[in-house]
Amino acid sequence: MPQQTNEILVTILGGTAILLFFALTLIFLIVLYRKKQREYYDQRLKLEEEFRQELLQAQLEAQESTFHSLSQELHDNIGQVLSLAKLNISLIAMNDQEPIREHVTQTKELLNTAINDLRDISKTLNTDYVKEKNLEESILRELDMLKRTRKFETDFETRGTAFTISPERRLILYRMIQECLNNTVKHAGATHVAIKMDYTDTALNISVRDNGNGFDMQQTGKGVGILNMEHRSKLIGCTLSITSTPGKGTQIGITVNSGDQ
Amino acid sequence: MSLWYLYILLLCGNIAVGIIRRKHLGPALKVMLGIIITVLVTEVTKRQLKAPYIALVDHLYFIGELLLLLVYYHVLLARNKRKLLYAGLVFFLTAVFVLSLATPGYLWQNNYIDFVFLAVCVSVWSGCFFYELLQKPIQHSLKSDGNFWINCSNFLYYPGTVLLFGYSAYIEHVNPAFSHSLNIMSNMMNLVLYLLYLVAFAIARKQY
């Protein structure tokens, strides 16, 4: 009888152990399979994101390259032509009578303005120039250009201790601010633009505010300008916020973490 | 004795957690909560009964358990798997019917061959659930899927106890003392089953 009991014991325990082993193995394999599936999915998402970033970067690089060529073209060709025209007019002015001289003086002033504007435009498009200058200087130059149109009042304020931002990020931030100002000029119908730069220990908060018409954020779709800004903000990992109410102007906030530099 | 109290405590714990977290439970888990309440009532009832009636309650309970689990899987599985549920039901009822014809007084005996048929059905249904789980979107979290834990538990318990129940009558016949020690093993498996059920009720979240 004990022999028989032992055999039963072996059969039951052995059989149970085998069945439990199979059940556990199957559960383990299911969990493992799902884990691998998730890893694969995450990896694919990461690759897609990387691809998007690279594509975006390539687009922006192409854009910057176009800006750069345009800047050189403006400076070297059109600028030179205007300078030469100014020189010629100066020569005429030296030899002519009083009424003609007055016209010539006015024309010279206009040419001077055109040359200065052209130089400013050339600088804003010049990637190397923007990278060399600090952000405050570049913004001030933009605001100065706006002011010279006599259609806008501008304010600029900076607070806190500035920290270093890499030239590439600086360039992208500058392009974003340019886009904000461009939108203000084109669509806002504003008369006043204020830019604030607030450096804290952890971040730089930039705010661009205008007193224009504003817009309904629910109803108005995102234009190319805003989409470009969003793309650029993703590229440097900064936060972009847009607040606008019809009749109360628009405020755009850009936050760059100091640790991301 | 103490194992039985632990078992009852675990069942009460399952019911309490299930009721507290009822808003987070999907329809299938609510059916499972009903099954656990039935188990508790059956266990307490069995405690009041004497020898031949206990076996009768067990046999009737197996039929009831299969029907309740059928409802659970009916709610849980996709429509195209329901044929398997009905096939399982027909298989089980036919087997029990044939068994009761072949063995006079079967319902009054401590012979739990019907549990073997029940275990086969539940194991197949659990397998269907796992198959469906693999087709679910990757966002579906296993950890917070209460039904995953329930089915892991079923998948371990039923194949793990099928031989103990299947051989129970024979073992009791040749060696009653040994049969008693195997009962402890069966009770331990029961504890594992309801412990995993408790985990299921405790962490389940509705997923869409």
GROMACS .gro file of C-alpha atoms in nm:
model
  469
    1MET     CA    1   0.000   0.000   0.000
    2PRO     CA    2   0.273   0.261   0.080
    3GLN     CA    3   0.428   0.181  -0.260
    4GLN     CA    4   0.093   0.254  -0.427
    5THR     CA    5   0.053   0.576  -0.226
    6ASN     CA    6   0.397   0.689  -0.336
    7GLU     CA    7   0.309   0.625  -0.699
    8ILE     CA    8  -0.012   0.826  -0.664
    9LEU     CA    9   0.176   1.102  -0.489
   10VAL     CA   10   0.433   1.118  -0.768
   11THR     CA   11   0.160   1.114  -1.033
   12ILE     CA   12  -0.046   1.388  -0.871
   13LEU     CA   13   0.239   1.612  -0.760
   14GLY     CA   14   0.437   1.559  -1.078
   15GLY     CA   15   0.133   1.613  -1.300
   16THR     CA   16   0.024   1.917  -1.103
   17ALA     CA   17   0.377   2.059  -1.116
   18ILE     CA   18   0.392   2.008  -1.493
   19LEU     CA   19   0.052   2.171  -1.547
   20LEU     CA   20   0.141   2.461  -1.319
   21PHE     CA   21   0.472   2.499  -1.498
   22PHE     CA   22   0.297   2.517  -1.836
   23ALA     CA   23   0.043   2.765  -1.703
   24LEU     CA   24   0.312   2.985  -1.547
   25THR     CA   25   0.525   2.966  -1.863
   26LEU     CA   26   0.233   3.071  -2.078
   27ILE     CA   27   0.151   3.367  -1.852
   28PHE     CA   28   0.517   3.464  -1.844
   29LEU     CA   29   0.539   3.447  -2.224
   30ILE     CA   30   0.227   3.663  -2.262
   31VAL     CA   31   0.368   3.927  -2.027
   32LEU     CA   32   0.705   3.912  -2.205
   33TYR     CA   33   0.542   3.940  -2.546
   34ARG     CA   34   0.342   4.246  -2.441
   35LYS     CA   35   0.656   4.400  -2.291
   36LYS     CA   36   0.848   4.345  -2.615
   37GLN     CA   37   0.555   4.485  -2.815
   38ARG     CA   38   0.558   4.798  -2.599
   39GLU     CA   39   0.935   4.836  -2.631
   40TYR     CA   40   0.906   4.805  -3.006
   41TYR     CA   41   0.622   5.057  -3.012
   42ASP     CA   42   0.815   5.304  -2.794
   43GLN     CA   43   1.122   5.263  -3.010
   44ARG     CA   44   0.919   5.328  -3.324
   45LEU     CA   45   0.766   5.639  -3.170
   46LYS     CA   46   1.112   5.759  -3.070
   47LEU     CA   47   1.247   5.702  -3.419
   48GLU     CA   48   0.951   5.882  -3.573
   49GLU     CA   49   1.005   6.174  -3.338
   50GLU     CA   50   1.376   6.183  -3.422
   51PHE     CA   51   1.293   6.175  -3.791
   52ARG     CA   52   1.046   6.463  -3.748
   53GLN     CA   53   1.305   6.665  -3.558
   54GLU     CA   54   1.569   6.602  -3.823
   55LEU     CA   55   1.328   6.695  -4.099
   56LEU     CA   56   1.236   7.013  -3.916
   57GLN     CA   57   1.599   7.094  -3.856
   58ALA     CA   58   1.675   7.041  -4.224
   59GLN     CA   59   1.385   7.268  -4.321
   60LEU     CA   60   1.502   7.538  -4.085
   61GLU     CA   61   1.861   7.505  -4.199
   62ALA     CA   62   1.746   7.542  -4.559
   63GLN     CA   63   1.545   7.848  -4.459
   64GLU     CA   64   1.841   7.997  -4.274
   65SER     CA   65   2.063   7.928  -4.573
   66THR     CA   66   1.815   8.113  -4.797
   67PHE     CA   67   1.807   8.405  -4.552
   68HIS     CA   68   2.184   8.412  -4.548
   69SER     CA   69   2.212   8.419  -4.928
   70LEU     CA   70   1.947   8.689  -4.947
   71SER     CA   71   2.129   8.892  -4.686
   72GLN     CA   72   2.455   8.870  -4.878
   73GLU     CA   73   2.278   8.955  -5.200
   74LEU     CA   74   2.115   9.263  -5.042
   75HIS     CA   75   2.439   9.379  -4.887
   76ASP     CA   76   2.675   9.311  -5.176
   77ASN     CA   77   2.459   9.396  -5.477
   78ILE     CA   78   2.161   9.619  -5.406
   79GLY     CA   79   2.346   9.796  -5.122
   80GLN     CA   80   2.639   9.867  -5.350
   81VAL     CA   81   2.412   9.995  -5.625
   82LEU     CA   82   2.235  10.230  -5.384
   83SER     CA   83   2.567  10.352  -5.242
   84LEU     CA   84   2.690  10.422  -5.594
   85ALA     CA   85   2.368  10.608  -5.674
   86LYS     CA   86   2.418  10.818  -5.361
   87LEU     CA   87   2.776  10.899  -5.468
   88ASN     CA   88   2.660  11.005  -5.812
   89ILE     CA   89   2.393  11.230  -5.669
   90SER     CA   90   2.652  11.387  -5.437
   91LEU     CA   91   2.859  11.470  -5.744
   92ILE     CA   92   2.558  11.627  -5.918
   93ALA     CA   93   2.476  11.828  -5.606
   94MET     CA   94   2.825  11.979  -5.600
   95ASN     CA   95   2.785  12.120  -5.951
   96ASP     CA   96   2.420  12.219  -5.964
   97GLN     CA   97   2.216  12.524  -5.874
   98GLU     CA   98   2.017  12.581  -5.555
   99PRO     CA   99   1.666  12.440  -5.649
  100ILE     CA  100   1.812  12.126  -5.796
  101ARG     CA  101   2.045  12.090  -5.498
  102GLU     CA  102   1.745  12.081  -5.264
  103HIS     CA  103   1.587  11.796  -5.460
  104VAL     CA  104   1.918  11.621  -5.467
  105THR     CA  105   1.955  11.660  -5.089
  106GLN     CA  106   1.610  11.508  -5.037
  107THR     CA  107   1.694  11.223  -5.274
  108LYS     CA  108   2.018  11.164  -5.083
  109GLU     CA  109   1.827  11.144  -4.756
  110LEU     CA  110   1.588  10.893  -4.908
  111LEU     CA  111   1.879  10.695  -5.038
  112ASN     CA  112   2.040  10.707  -4.694
  113THR     CA  113   1.723  10.572  -4.538
  114ALA     CA  114   1.702  10.299  -4.803
  115ILE     CA  115   2.065  10.201  -4.743
  116ASN     CA  116   2.018  10.191  -4.364
  117ASP     CA  117   1.697   9.990  -4.390
  118LEU     CA  118   1.861   9.756  -4.632
  119ARG     CA  119   2.155   9.711  -4.395
  120ASP     CA  120   1.917   9.632  -4.109
  121ILE     CA  121   1.721   9.384  -4.316
  122SER     CA  122   2.044   9.228  -4.430
  123LYS     CA  123   2.158   9.193  -4.068
  124THR     CA  124   1.834   9.035  -3.953
  125LEU     CA  125   1.859   8.779  -4.229
  126ASN     CA  126   2.224   8.711  -4.170
  127THR     CA  127   2.252   8.395  -3.961
  128ASP     CA  128   2.613   8.458  -3.856
  129TYR     CA  129   2.540   8.813  -3.751
  130VAL     CA  130   2.242   8.706  -3.538
  131LYS     CA  131   2.446   8.429  -3.380
  132GLU     CA  132   2.724   8.672  -3.291
  133LYS     CA  133   2.500   8.929  -3.125
  134ASN     CA  134   2.319   8.870  -2.798
  135LEU     CA  135   1.944   8.828  -2.801
  136GLU     CA  136   1.872   9.167  -2.642
  137GLU     CA  137   2.066   9.352  -2.912
  138SER     CA  138   1.891   9.166  -3.191
  139ILE     CA  139   1.548   9.230  -3.038
  140LEU     CA  140   1.626   9.597  -2.986
  141ARG     CA  141   1.728   9.628  -3.352
  142GLU     CA  142   1.397   9.470  -3.456
  143LEU     CA  143   1.201   9.706  -3.233
  144ASP     CA  144   1.401   9.997  -3.365
  145MET     CA  145   1.305   9.903  -3.720
  146LEU     CA  146   0.940   9.892  -3.614
  147LYS     CA  147   0.970  10.231  -3.447
  148ARG     CA  148   1.118  10.386  -3.758
  149THR     CA  149   0.802  10.307  -3.950
  150ARG     CA  150   0.630  10.557  -3.713
  151LYS     CA  151   0.331  10.329  -3.690
  152PHE     CA  152   0.437  10.156  -3.369
  153GLU     CA  153   0.538  10.253  -3.017
  154THR     CA  154   0.769   9.997  -2.863
  155ASP     CA  155   0.886   9.904  -2.514
  156PHE     CA  156   1.163   9.672  -2.418
  157GLU     CA  157   1.243   9.556  -2.068
  158THR     CA  158   1.486   9.299  -1.938
  159ARG     CA  159   1.504   9.166  -1.583
  160GLY     CA  160   1.734   8.933  -1.392
  161THR     CA  161   2.081   8.809  -1.468
  162ALA     CA  162   2.122   8.679  -1.820
  163PHE     CA  163   2.260   8.329  -1.868
  164THR     CA  164   2.433   8.196  -2.173
  165ILE     CA  165   2.216   8.061  -2.452
  166SER     CA  166   2.386   7.870  -2.730
  167PRO     CA  167   2.405   8.057  -3.066
  168GLU     CA  168   2.180   7.803  -3.241
  169ARG     CA  169   1.908   7.839  -2.976
  170ARG     CA  170   1.953   8.214  -2.976
  171LEU     CA  171   1.898   8.219  -3.350
  172ILE     CA  172   1.580   8.012  -3.320
  173LEU     CA  173   1.449   8.228  -3.035
  174TYR     CA  174   1.522   8.536  -3.240
  175ARG     CA  175   1.336   8.393  -3.539
  176MET     CA  176   1.040   8.318  -3.313
  177ILE     CA  177   1.033   8.675  -3.186
  178GLN     CA  178   1.066   8.799  -3.544
  179GLU     CA  179   0.765   8.586  -3.633
  180CYS     CA  180   0.566   8.737  -3.343
  181LEU     CA  181   0.649   9.088  -3.455
  182ASN     CA  182   0.576   8.998  -3.815
  183ASN     CA  183   0.230   8.876  -3.712
  184THR     CA  184   0.172   9.194  -3.513
  185VAL     CA  185   0.263   9.411  -3.811
  186LYS     CA  186   0.060   9.209  -4.060
  187HIS     CA  187  -0.254   9.112  -3.871
  188ALA     CA  188  -0.288   9.276  -3.530
  189GLY     CA  189  -0.359   9.637  -3.622
  190ALA     CA  190  -0.162   9.731  -3.310
  191THR     CA  191   0.005  10.059  -3.222
  192HIS     CA  192   0.211   9.940  -2.930
  193VAL     CA  193   0.440   9.641  -2.891
  194ALA     CA  194   0.617   9.551  -2.567
  195ILE     CA  195   0.878   9.282  -2.518
  196LYS     CA  196   0.985   9.166  -2.175
  197MET     CA  197   1.272   8.931  -2.102
  198ASP     CA  198   1.272   8.792  -1.752
  199TYR     CA  199   1.571   8.580  -1.650
  200THR     CA  200   1.510   8.367  -1.341
  201ASP     CA  201   1.741   8.106  -1.186
  202THR     CA  202   1.583   7.833  -1.390
  203ALA     CA  203   1.443   7.990  -1.704
  204LEU     CA  204   1.415   8.281  -1.940
  205ASN     CA  205   1.059   8.401  -1.988
  206ILE     CA  206   1.002   8.616  -2.292
  207SER     CA  207   0.672   8.791  -2.345
  208VAL     CA  208   0.567   8.975  -2.658
  209ARG     CA  209   0.252   9.177  -2.606
  210ASP     CA  210   0.062   9.403  -2.843
  211ASN     CA  211  -0.248   9.619  -2.807
  212GLY     CA  212  -0.401   9.505  -3.135
  213ASN     CA  213  -0.733   9.353  -3.232
  214GLY     CA  214  -0.659   9.014  -3.079
  215PHE     CA  215  -0.841   8.708  -3.204
  216ASP     CA  216  -1.070   8.429  -3.089
  217MET     CA  217  -0.840   8.138  -3.020
  218GLN     CA  218  -1.121   7.882  -3.057
  219GLN     CA  219  -1.238   8.004  -3.397
  220THR     CA  220  -0.918   8.120  -3.562
  221GLY     CA  221  -0.707   7.840  -3.695
  222LYS     CA  222  -0.331   7.830  -3.663
  223GLY     CA  223  -0.160   8.012  -3.945
  224VAL     CA  224   0.174   7.924  -4.097
  225GLY     CA  225   0.347   8.175  -3.868
  226ILE     CA  226   0.217   8.016  -3.548
  227LEU     CA  227   0.286   7.666  -3.680
  228ASN     CA  228   0.643   7.772  -3.759
  229MET     CA  229   0.681   7.907  -3.408
  230GLU     CA  230   0.549   7.584  -3.262
  231HIS     CA  231   0.793   7.381  -3.474
  232ARG     CA  232   1.082   7.600  -3.369
  233SER     CA  233   0.983   7.582  -3.002
  234LYS     CA  234   0.975   7.201  -3.023
  235LEU     CA  235   1.315   7.202  -3.183
  236ILE     CA  236   1.480   7.379  -2.889
  237GLY     CA  237   1.248   7.229  -2.626
  238CYS     CA  238   1.099   7.558  -2.510
  239THR     CA  239   0.740   7.628  -2.413
  240LEU     CA  240   0.521   7.850  -2.628
  241SER     CA  241   0.195   8.000  -2.507
  242ILE     CA  242  -0.043   8.225  -2.694
  243THR     CA  243  -0.311   8.425  -2.517
  244SER     CA  244  -0.546   8.645  -2.710
  245THR     CA  245  -0.890   8.797  -2.662
  246PRO     CA  246  -1.074   8.986  -2.936
  247GLY     CA  247  -1.025   9.359  -2.880
  248LYS     CA  248  -0.769   9.313  -2.604
  249GLY     CA  249  -0.453   9.232  -2.793
  250THR     CA  250  -0.232   8.928  -2.797
  251GLN     CA  251   0.039   8.802  -2.569
  252ILE     CA  252   0.290   8.537  -2.668
  253GLY     CA  253   0.503   8.376  -2.400
  254ILE     CA  254   0.820   8.179  -2.463
  255THR     CA  255   0.993   7.996  -2.179
  256VAL     CA  256   1.340   7.852  -2.216
  257ASN     CA  257   1.484   7.647  -1.933
  258SER     CA  258   1.835   7.744  -1.833
  259GLY     CA  259   1.933   7.379  -1.801
  260ASP     CA  260   1.853   7.310  -2.167
  261GLN     CA  261   2.128   7.531  -2.302
  262MET     CA  262  -0.950   2.491   1.026
  263SER     CA  263  -0.739   2.807   1.022
  264LEU     CA  264  -0.695   2.776   0.644
  265TRP     CA  265  -1.072   2.773   0.604
  266TYR     CA  266  -1.106   3.095   0.806
  267LEU     CA  267  -0.827   3.253   0.604
  268TYR     CA  268  -1.010   3.147   0.290
  269ILE     CA  269  -1.338   3.301   0.410
  270LEU     CA  270  -1.152   3.616   0.516
  271LEU     CA  271  -1.003   3.641   0.170
  272LEU     CA  272  -1.345   3.600   0.009
  273CYS     CA  273  -1.486   3.874   0.234
  274GLY     CA  274  -1.185   4.089   0.148
  275ASN     CA  275  -1.254   4.037  -0.224
  276ILE     CA  276  -1.618   4.134  -0.182
  277ALA     CA  277  -1.532   4.440   0.029
  278VAL     CA  278  -1.268   4.566  -0.214
  279GLY     CA  279  -1.497   4.491  -0.508
  280ILE     CA  280  -1.782   4.690  -0.356
  281ILE     CA  281  -1.557   4.981  -0.257
  282ARG     CA  282  -1.401   4.999  -0.605
  283ARG     CA  283  -1.719   4.913  -0.798
  284LYS     CA  284  -1.693   5.236  -1.003
  285HIS     CA  285  -1.359   5.123  -1.141
  286LEU     CA  286  -1.478   4.773  -1.229
  287GLY     CA  287  -1.590   4.680  -1.577
  288PRO     CA  288  -1.903   4.466  -1.635
  289ALA     CA  289  -1.704   4.140  -1.639
  290LEU     CA  290  -1.546   4.212  -1.302
  291LYS     CA  291  -1.887   4.295  -1.159
  292VAL     CA  292  -2.004   3.948  -1.269
  293MET     CA  293  -1.693   3.806  -1.103
  294LEU     CA  294  -1.790   3.987  -0.783
  295GLY     CA  295  -2.125   3.807  -0.803
  296ILE     CA  296  -1.943   3.474  -0.844
  297ILE     CA  297  -1.737   3.541  -0.532
  298ILE     CA  298  -2.048   3.622  -0.331
  299THR     CA  299  -2.193   3.288  -0.450
  300VAL     CA  300  -1.872   3.110  -0.346
  301LEU     CA  301  -1.890   3.266   0.000
  302VAL     CA  302  -2.254   3.165   0.047
  303THR     CA  303  -2.176   2.809  -0.075
  304GLU     CA  304  -1.876   2.770   0.153
  305VAL     CA  305  -2.066   2.893   0.460
  306THR     CA  306  -2.360   2.666   0.372
  307LYS     CA  307  -2.131   2.364   0.329
  308ARG     CA  308  -1.988   2.432   0.674
  309GLN     CA  309  -2.335   2.371   0.825
  310LEU     CA  310  -2.393   2.043   0.640
  311LYS     CA  311  -2.285   1.684   0.703
  312ALA     CA  312  -2.101   1.434   0.481
  313PRO     CA  313  -2.326   1.326   0.190
  314TYR     CA  314  -2.487   1.669   0.156
  315ILE     CA  315  -2.148   1.840   0.125
  316ALA     CA  316  -2.070   1.631  -0.184
  317LEU     CA  317  -2.414   1.714  -0.328
  318VAL     CA  318  -2.361   2.087  -0.274
  319ASP     CA  319  -2.014   2.057  -0.431
  320HIS     CA  320  -2.149   1.887  -0.745
  321LEU     CA  321  -2.433   2.138  -0.778
  322TYR     CA  322  -2.189   2.420  -0.712
  323PHE     CA  323  -1.964   2.301  -0.998
  324ILE     CA  324  -2.260   2.328  -1.235
  325GLY     CA  325  -2.346   2.671  -1.094
  326GLU     CA  326  -1.982   2.779  -1.111
  327LEU     CA  327  -1.961   2.680  -1.477
  328LEU     CA  328  -2.278   2.873  -1.558
  329LEU     CA  329  -2.157   3.182  -1.370
  330LEU     CA  330  -1.815   3.164  -1.535
  331LEU     CA  331  -1.993   3.126  -1.867
  332VAL     CA  332  -2.170   3.458  -1.799
  333TYR     CA  333  -1.837   3.613  -1.697
  334TYR     CA  334  -1.663   3.504  -2.019
  335HIS     CA  335  -1.974   3.590  -2.222
  336VAL     CA  336  -1.937   3.949  -2.104
  337LEU     CA  337  -1.558   3.945  -2.136
  338LEU     CA  338  -1.489   3.778  -2.468
  339ALA     CA  339  -1.563   3.900  -2.821
  340ARG     CA  340  -1.870   3.771  -3.001
  341ASN     CA  341  -1.677   3.537  -3.227
  342LYS     CA  342  -1.548   3.343  -2.924
  343ARG     CA  343  -1.895   3.277  -2.786
  344LYS     CA  344  -1.931   2.957  -2.982
  345LEU     CA  345  -1.652   2.816  -2.767
  346LEU     CA  346  -1.846   2.913  -2.455
  347TYR     CA  347  -2.158   2.730  -2.571
  348ALA     CA  348  -1.948   2.432  -2.684
  349GLY     CA  349  -1.792   2.422  -2.335
  350LEU     CA  350  -2.135   2.432  -2.173
  351VAL     CA  351  -2.266   2.148  -2.391
  352PHE     CA  352  -1.948   1.945  -2.328
  353PHE     CA  353  -1.971   1.991  -1.951
  354LEU     CA  354  -2.342   1.921  -1.918
  355THR     CA  355  -2.317   1.613  -2.144
  356ALA     CA  356  -2.019   1.482  -1.947
  357VAL     CA  357  -2.194   1.534  -1.613
  358PHE     CA  358  -2.512   1.375  -1.748
  359VAL     CA  359  -2.324   1.069  -1.878
  360LEU     CA  360  -2.127   1.050  -1.553
  361SER     CA  361  -2.439   1.055  -1.340
  362LEU     CA  362  -2.596   0.784  -1.559
  363ALA     CA  363  -2.284   0.567  -1.552
  364THR     CA  364  -2.229   0.609  -1.176
  365PRO     CA  365  -2.547   0.566  -0.974
  366GLY     CA  366  -2.563   0.814  -0.685
  367TYR     CA  367  -2.278   1.016  -0.832
  368LEU     CA  368  -2.404   1.346  -0.694
  369TRP     CA  369  -2.379   1.207  -0.338
  370GLN     CA  370  -2.022   1.080  -0.374
  371ASN     CA  371  -1.689   1.251  -0.307
  372ASN     CA  372  -1.593   1.185  -0.666
  373TYR     CA  373  -1.505   1.511  -0.838
  374ILE     CA  374  -1.452   1.404  -1.198
  375ASP     CA  375  -1.698   1.682  -1.298
  376PHE     CA  376  -1.446   1.933  -1.169
  377VAL     CA  377  -1.203   1.799  -1.431
  378PHE     CA  378  -1.453   1.889  -1.706
  379LEU     CA  379  -1.509   2.227  -1.543
  380ALA     CA  380  -1.133   2.286  -1.527
  381VAL     CA  381  -1.092   2.199  -1.895
  382CYS     CA  382  -1.366   2.445  -1.996
  383VAL     CA  383  -1.235   2.729  -1.779
  384SER     CA  384  -0.876   2.671  -1.895
  385VAL     CA  385  -0.983   2.690  -2.260
  386TRP     CA  386  -1.187   3.008  -2.195
  387SER     CA  387  -0.893   3.164  -2.012
  388GLY     CA  388  -0.675   3.074  -2.308
  389CYS     CA  389  -0.924   3.256  -2.535
  390PHE     CA  390  -0.901   3.561  -2.311
  391PHE     CA  391  -0.520   3.561  -2.334
  392TYR     CA  392  -0.542   3.525  -2.711
  393GLU     CA  393  -0.771   3.829  -2.725
  394LEU     CA  394  -0.542   4.018  -2.489
  395LEU     CA  395  -0.255   3.981  -2.734
  396GLN     CA  396  -0.465   4.150  -3.006
  397LYS     CA  397  -0.545   4.452  -2.789
  398PRO     CA  398  -0.378   4.787  -2.861
  399ILE     CA  399  -0.039   4.839  -2.704
  400GLN     CA  400  -0.176   5.118  -2.483
  401HIS     CA  401  -0.381   4.856  -2.296
  402SER     CA  402  -0.207   4.805  -1.964
  403LEU     CA  403  -0.187   4.451  -1.829
  404LYS     CA  404  -0.112   4.566  -1.477
  405SER     CA  405  -0.434   4.760  -1.436
  406ASP     CA  406  -0.645   4.508  -1.624
  407GLY     CA  407  -0.831   4.324  -1.348
  408ASN     CA  408  -0.942   4.053  -1.591
  409PHE     CA  409  -0.580   3.973  -1.669
  410TRP     CA  410  -0.519   3.894  -1.302
  411ILE     CA  411  -0.846   3.699  -1.276
  412ASN     CA  412  -0.751   3.487  -1.576
  413CYS     CA  413  -0.393   3.434  -1.459
  414SER     CA  414  -0.546   3.310  -1.138
  415ASN     CA  415  -0.792   3.081  -1.319
  416PHE     CA  416  -0.518   2.957  -1.549
  417LEU     CA  417  -0.307   2.857  -1.250
  418TYR     CA  418  -0.583   2.727  -1.025
  419TYR     CA  419  -0.781   2.502  -1.255
  420PRO     CA  420  -0.494   2.308  -1.420
  421GLY     CA  421  -0.316   2.312  -1.080
  422THR     CA  422  -0.602   2.139  -0.898
  423VAL     CA  423  -0.744   1.923  -1.175
  424LEU     CA  424  -0.544   1.615  -1.074
  425LEU     CA  425  -0.616   1.665  -0.703
  426PHE     CA  426  -0.991   1.668  -0.769
  427GLY     CA  427  -0.979   1.403  -1.040
  428TYR     CA  428  -0.800   1.154  -0.819
  429SER     CA  429  -0.972   1.256  -0.494
  430ALA     CA  430  -1.215   0.961  -0.482
  431TYR     CA  431  -0.945   0.708  -0.562
  432ILE     CA  432  -0.699   0.850  -0.307
  433GLU     CA  433  -0.964   0.860  -0.040
  434HIS     CA  434  -1.037   0.498  -0.115
  435VAL     CA  435  -0.674   0.377  -0.092
  436ASN     CA  436  -0.535   0.618   0.166
  437PRO     CA  437  -0.776   0.851   0.353
  438ALA     CA  438  -0.494   1.013   0.556
  439PHE     CA  439  -0.305   1.101   0.241
  440SER     CA  440  -0.625   1.240   0.091
  441HIS     CA  441  -0.649   1.480   0.385
  442SER     CA  442  -0.295   1.609   0.327
  443LEU     CA  443  -0.372   1.664  -0.043
  444ASN     CA  444  -0.674   1.869   0.065
  445ILE     CA  445  -0.434   2.115   0.224
  446MET     CA  446  -0.266   2.153  -0.114
  447SER     CA  447  -0.602   2.217  -0.276
  448ASN     CA  448  -0.684   2.476  -0.007
  449MET     CA  449  -0.351   2.647  -0.067
  450MET     CA  450  -0.431   2.674  -0.436
  451ASN     CA  451  -0.768   2.821  -0.338
  452LEU     CA  452  -0.590   3.086  -0.132
  453VAL     CA  453  -0.366   3.172  -0.427
  454LEU     CA  454  -0.674   3.195  -0.651
  455TYR     CA  455  -0.855   3.442  -0.427
  456LEU     CA  456  -0.538   3.634  -0.345
  457LEU     CA  457  -0.493   3.705  -0.716
  458TYR     CA  458  -0.864   3.789  -0.742
  459LEU     CA  459  -0.810   4.039  -0.460
  460VAL     CA  460  -0.523   4.195  -0.657
  461ALA     CA  461  -0.755   4.214  -0.958
  462PHE     CA  462  -1.024   4.400  -0.767
  463ALA     CA  463  -0.774   4.624  -0.593
  464ILE     CA  464  -0.591   4.753  -0.901
  465ALA     CA  465  -0.848   4.722  -1.177
  466ARG     CA  466  -0.911   5.035  -1.382
  467LYS     CA  467  -1.153   5.075  -1.670
  468GLN     CA  468  -0.965   5.089  -1.998
  469TYR     CA  469  -1.105   5.189  -2.334
   0.00000   0.00000   0.00000
